[in-house]
mmCIF file with all atom_site columns, C-alpha atoms in Angstrom:
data_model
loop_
_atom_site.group_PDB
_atom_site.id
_atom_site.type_symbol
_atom_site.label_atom_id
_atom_site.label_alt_id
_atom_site.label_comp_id
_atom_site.label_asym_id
_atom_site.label_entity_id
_atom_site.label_seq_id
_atom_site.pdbx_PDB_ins_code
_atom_site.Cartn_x
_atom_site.Cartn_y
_atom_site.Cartn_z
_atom_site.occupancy
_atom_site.B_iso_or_equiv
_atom_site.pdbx_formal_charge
_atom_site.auth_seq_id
_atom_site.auth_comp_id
_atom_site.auth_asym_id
_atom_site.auth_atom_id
_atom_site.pdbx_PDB_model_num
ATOM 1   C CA . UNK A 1 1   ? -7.150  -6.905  1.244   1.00 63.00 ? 82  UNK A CA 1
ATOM 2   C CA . UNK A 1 2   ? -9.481  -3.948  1.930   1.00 66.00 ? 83  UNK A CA 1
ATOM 3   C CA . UNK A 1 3   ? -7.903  -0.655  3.771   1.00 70.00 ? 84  UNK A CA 1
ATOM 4   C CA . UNK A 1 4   ? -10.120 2.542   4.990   1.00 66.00 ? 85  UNK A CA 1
ATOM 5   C CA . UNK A 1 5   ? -7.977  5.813   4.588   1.00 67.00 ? 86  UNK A CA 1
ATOM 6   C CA . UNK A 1 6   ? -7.724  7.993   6.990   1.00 72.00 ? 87  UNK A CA 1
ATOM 7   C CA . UNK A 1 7   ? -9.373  11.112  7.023   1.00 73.00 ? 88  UNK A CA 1
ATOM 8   C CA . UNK A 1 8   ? -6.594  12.885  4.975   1.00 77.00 ? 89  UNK A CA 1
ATOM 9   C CA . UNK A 1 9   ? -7.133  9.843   2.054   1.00 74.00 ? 90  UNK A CA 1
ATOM 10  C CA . UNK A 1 10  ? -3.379  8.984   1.923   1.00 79.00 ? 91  UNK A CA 1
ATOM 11  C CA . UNK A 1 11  ? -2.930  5.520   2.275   1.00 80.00 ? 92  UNK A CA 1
ATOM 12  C CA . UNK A 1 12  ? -0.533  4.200   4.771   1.00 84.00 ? 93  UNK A CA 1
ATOM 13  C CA . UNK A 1 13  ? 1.147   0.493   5.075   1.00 85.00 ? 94  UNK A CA 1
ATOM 14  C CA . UNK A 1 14  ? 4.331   -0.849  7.004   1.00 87.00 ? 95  UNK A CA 1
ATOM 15  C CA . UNK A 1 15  ? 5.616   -3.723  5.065   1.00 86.00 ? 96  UNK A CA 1
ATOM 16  C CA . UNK A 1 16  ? 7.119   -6.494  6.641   1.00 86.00 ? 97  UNK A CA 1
ATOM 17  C CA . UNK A 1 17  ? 9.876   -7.661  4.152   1.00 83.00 ? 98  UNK A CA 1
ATOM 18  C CA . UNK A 1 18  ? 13.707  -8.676  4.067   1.00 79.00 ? 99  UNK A CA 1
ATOM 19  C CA . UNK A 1 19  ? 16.471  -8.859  1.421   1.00 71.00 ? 100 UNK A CA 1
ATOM 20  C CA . UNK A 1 20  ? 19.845  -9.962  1.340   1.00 69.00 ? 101 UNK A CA 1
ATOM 21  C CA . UNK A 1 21  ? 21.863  -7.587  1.113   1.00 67.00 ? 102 UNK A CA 1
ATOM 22  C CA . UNK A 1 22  ? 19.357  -5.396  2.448   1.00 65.00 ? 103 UNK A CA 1
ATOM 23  C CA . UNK A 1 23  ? 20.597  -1.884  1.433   1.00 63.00 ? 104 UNK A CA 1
ATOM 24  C CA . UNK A 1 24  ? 19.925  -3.128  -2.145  1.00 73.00 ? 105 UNK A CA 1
ATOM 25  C CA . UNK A 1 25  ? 16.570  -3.816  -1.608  1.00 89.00 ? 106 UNK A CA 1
ATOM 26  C CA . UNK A 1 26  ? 13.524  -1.598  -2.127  1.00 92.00 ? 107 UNK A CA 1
ATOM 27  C CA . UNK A 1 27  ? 10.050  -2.061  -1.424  1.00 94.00 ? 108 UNK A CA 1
ATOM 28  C CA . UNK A 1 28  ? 7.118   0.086   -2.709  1.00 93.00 ? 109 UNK A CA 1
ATOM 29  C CA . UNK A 1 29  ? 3.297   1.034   -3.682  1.00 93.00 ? 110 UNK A CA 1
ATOM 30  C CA . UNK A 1 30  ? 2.339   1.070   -7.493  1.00 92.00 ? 111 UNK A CA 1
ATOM 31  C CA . UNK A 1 31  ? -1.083  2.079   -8.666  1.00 90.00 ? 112 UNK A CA 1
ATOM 32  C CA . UNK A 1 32  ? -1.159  0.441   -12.384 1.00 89.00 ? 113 UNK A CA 1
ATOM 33  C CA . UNK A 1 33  ? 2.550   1.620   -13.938 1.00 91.00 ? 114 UNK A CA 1
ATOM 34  C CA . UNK A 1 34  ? 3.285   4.208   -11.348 1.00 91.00 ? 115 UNK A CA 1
ATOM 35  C CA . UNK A 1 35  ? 4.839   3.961   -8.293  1.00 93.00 ? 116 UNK A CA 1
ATOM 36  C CA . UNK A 1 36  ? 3.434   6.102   -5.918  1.00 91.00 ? 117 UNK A CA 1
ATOM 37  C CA . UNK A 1 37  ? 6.185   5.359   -2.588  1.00 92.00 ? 118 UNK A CA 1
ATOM 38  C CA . UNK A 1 38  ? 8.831   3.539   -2.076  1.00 93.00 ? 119 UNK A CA 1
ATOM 39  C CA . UNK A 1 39  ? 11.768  3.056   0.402   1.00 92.00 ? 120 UNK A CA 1
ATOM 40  C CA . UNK A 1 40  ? 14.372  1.061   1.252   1.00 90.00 ? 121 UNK A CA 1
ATOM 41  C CA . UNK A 1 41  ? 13.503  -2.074  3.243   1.00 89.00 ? 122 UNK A CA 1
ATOM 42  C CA . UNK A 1 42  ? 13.552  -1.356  6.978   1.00 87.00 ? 123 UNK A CA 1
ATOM 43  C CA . UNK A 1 43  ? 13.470  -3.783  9.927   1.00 85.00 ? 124 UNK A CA 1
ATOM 44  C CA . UNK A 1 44  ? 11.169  -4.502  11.473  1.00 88.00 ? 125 UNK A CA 1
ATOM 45  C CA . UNK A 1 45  ? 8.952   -2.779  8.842   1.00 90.00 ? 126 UNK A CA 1
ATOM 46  C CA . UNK A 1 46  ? 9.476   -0.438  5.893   1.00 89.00 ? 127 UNK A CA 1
ATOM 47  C CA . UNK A 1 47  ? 6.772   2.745   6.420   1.00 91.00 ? 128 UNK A CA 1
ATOM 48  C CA . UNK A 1 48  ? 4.764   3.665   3.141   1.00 90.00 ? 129 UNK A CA 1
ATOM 49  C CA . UNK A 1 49  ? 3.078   7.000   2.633   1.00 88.00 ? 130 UNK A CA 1
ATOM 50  C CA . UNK A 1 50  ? 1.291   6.971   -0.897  1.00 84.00 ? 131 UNK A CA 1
ATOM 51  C CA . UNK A 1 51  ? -0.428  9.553   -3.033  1.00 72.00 ? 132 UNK A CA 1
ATOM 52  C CA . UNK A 1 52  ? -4.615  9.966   -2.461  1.00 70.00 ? 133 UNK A CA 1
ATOM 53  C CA . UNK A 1 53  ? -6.368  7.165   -2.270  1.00 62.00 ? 134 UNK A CA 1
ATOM 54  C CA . UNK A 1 54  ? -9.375  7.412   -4.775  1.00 66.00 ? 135 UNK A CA 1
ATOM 55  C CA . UNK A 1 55  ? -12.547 5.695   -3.677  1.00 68.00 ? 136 UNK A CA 1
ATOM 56  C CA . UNK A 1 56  ? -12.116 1.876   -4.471  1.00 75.00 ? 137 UNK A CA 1
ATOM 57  C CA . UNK A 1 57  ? -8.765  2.189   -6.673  1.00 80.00 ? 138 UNK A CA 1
ATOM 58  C CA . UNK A 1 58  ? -6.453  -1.092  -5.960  1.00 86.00 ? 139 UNK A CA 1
ATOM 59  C CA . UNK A 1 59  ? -2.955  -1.090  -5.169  1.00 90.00 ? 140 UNK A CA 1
ATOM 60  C CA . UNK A 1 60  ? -0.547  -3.278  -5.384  1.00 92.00 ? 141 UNK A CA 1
ATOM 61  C CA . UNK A 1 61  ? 3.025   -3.827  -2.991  1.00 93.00 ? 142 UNK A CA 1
ATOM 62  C CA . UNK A 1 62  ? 6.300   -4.256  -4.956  1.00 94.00 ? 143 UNK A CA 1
ATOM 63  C CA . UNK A 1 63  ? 9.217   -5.402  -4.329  1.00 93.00 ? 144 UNK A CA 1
ATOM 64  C CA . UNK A 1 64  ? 12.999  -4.806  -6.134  1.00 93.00 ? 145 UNK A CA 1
ATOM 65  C CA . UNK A 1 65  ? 16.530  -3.767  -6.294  1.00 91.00 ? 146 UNK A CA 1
ATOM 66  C CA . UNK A 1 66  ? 17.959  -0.560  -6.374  1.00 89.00 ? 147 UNK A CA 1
ATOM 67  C CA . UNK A 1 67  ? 20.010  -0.977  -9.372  1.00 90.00 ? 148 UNK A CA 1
ATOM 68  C CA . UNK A 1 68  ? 20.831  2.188   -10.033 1.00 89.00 ? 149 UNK A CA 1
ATOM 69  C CA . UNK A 1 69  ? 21.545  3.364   -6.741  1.00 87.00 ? 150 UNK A CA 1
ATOM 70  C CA . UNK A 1 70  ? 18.675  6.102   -6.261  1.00 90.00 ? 151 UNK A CA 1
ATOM 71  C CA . UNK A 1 71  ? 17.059  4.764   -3.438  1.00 88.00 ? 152 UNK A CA 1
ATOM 72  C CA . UNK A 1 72  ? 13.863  5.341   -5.459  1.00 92.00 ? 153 UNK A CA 1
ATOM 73  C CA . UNK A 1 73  ? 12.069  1.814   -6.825  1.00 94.00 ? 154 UNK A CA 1
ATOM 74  C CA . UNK A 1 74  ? 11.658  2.507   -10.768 1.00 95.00 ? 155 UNK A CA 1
ATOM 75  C CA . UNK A 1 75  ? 9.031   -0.589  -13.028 1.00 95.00 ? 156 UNK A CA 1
ATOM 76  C CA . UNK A 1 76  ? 12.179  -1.972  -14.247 1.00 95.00 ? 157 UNK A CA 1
ATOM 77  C CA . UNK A 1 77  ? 13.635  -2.971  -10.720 1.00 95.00 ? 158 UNK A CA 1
ATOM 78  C CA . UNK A 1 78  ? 10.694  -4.631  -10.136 1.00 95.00 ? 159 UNK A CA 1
ATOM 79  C CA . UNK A 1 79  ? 11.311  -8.517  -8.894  1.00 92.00 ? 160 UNK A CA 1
ATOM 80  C CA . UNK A 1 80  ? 8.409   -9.454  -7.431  1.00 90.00 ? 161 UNK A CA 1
ATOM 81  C CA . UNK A 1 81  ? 4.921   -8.481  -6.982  1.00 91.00 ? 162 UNK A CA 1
ATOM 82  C CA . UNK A 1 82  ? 3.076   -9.261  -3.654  1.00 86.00 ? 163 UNK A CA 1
ATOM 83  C CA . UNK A 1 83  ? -0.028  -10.612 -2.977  1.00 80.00 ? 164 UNK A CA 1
ATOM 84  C CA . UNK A 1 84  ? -3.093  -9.882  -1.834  1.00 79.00 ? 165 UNK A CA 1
ATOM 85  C CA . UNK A 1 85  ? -3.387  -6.461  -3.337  1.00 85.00 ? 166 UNK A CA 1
ATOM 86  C CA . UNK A 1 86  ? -4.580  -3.746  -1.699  1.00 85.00 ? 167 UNK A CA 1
ATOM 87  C CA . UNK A 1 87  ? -8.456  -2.230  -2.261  1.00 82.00 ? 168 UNK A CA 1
ATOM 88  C CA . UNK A 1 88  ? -8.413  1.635   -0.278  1.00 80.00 ? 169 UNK A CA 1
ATOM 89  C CA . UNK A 1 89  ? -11.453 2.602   0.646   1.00 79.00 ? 170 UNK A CA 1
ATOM 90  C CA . UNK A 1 90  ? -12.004 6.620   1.393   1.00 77.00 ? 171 UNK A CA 1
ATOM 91  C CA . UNK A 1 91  ? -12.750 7.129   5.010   1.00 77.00 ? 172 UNK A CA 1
ATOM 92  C CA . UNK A 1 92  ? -15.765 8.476   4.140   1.00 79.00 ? 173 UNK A CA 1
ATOM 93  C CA . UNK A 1 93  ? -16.755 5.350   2.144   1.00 81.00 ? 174 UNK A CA 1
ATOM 94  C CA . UNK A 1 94  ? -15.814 2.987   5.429   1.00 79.00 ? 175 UNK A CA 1
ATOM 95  C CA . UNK A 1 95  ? -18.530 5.589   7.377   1.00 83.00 ? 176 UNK A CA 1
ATOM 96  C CA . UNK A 1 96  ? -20.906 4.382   5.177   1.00 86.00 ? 177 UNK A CA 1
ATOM 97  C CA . UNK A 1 97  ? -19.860 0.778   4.505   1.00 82.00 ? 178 UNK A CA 1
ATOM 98  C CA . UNK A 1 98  ? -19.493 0.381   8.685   1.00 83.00 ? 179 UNK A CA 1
ATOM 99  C CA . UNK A 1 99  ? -23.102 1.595   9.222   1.00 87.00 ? 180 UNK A CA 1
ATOM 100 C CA . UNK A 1 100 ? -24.782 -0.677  6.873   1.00 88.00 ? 181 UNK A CA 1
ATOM 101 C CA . UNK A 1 101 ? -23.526 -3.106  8.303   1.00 85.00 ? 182 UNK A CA 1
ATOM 102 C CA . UNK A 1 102 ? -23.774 -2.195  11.790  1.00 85.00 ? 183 UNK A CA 1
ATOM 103 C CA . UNK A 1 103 ? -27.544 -1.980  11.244  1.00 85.00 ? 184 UNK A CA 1
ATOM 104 C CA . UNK A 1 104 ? -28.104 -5.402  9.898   1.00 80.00 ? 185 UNK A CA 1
ATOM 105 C CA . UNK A 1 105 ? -25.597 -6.980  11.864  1.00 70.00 ? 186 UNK A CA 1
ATOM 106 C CA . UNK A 1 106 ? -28.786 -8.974  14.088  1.00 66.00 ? 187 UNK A CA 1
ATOM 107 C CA . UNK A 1 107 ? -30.224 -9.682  11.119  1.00 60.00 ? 188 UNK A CA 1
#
């Protein structure tokens, strides 16, 4: 899945997940080991705010349980690893991307 940033190049997602009990589990944003945001899994969606988004760096959504009890989503409380991942694009990258293809687009 491909996402433009926004001008400020954060990346922002609302994940649409559940767990049962729910106040054990945690979804989040991890950029090869590190795990940029996570939060507590929110109906109807969880809100994620992650660090800059560097031009064509992929992301991927996590999902896990809190088992330590610090409402913060560490590699080893991983359980599961959603798919597709997510490309970000800079906004200024889109700009560019868009009017390519807005050019050619009789073609």
């Amino acid at each position: 899945m491909y996402m433009g940033a926004r001008s400020d190049n954060r990346g922002y997602l609302q994940i649409e997940a559940n767990a049962i009990p729910q106040e054990f589990g945690l979804v989040g944003v991890r950029h090869k080991s590190t795990i940029l945001d996570s939060d507590s899994i929110q109906q109807p969606k969880t809100p994620l705010d992650f660090a800059e988004a560097g031009s064509r760096q992929e992301y991927e959504i996590v999902g896990g349980i809190d088992l330590n009890g610090d409402k913060q989503l560490k590699n080893n409380e991983i359980c599961t690893n959603f798919s597709p991942r997510v490309l970000v694009i800079t906004q200024a990258d889109y700009i560019v991307s868009y009017g390519i293809l807005n050019a050619y687009k009789w073609i």
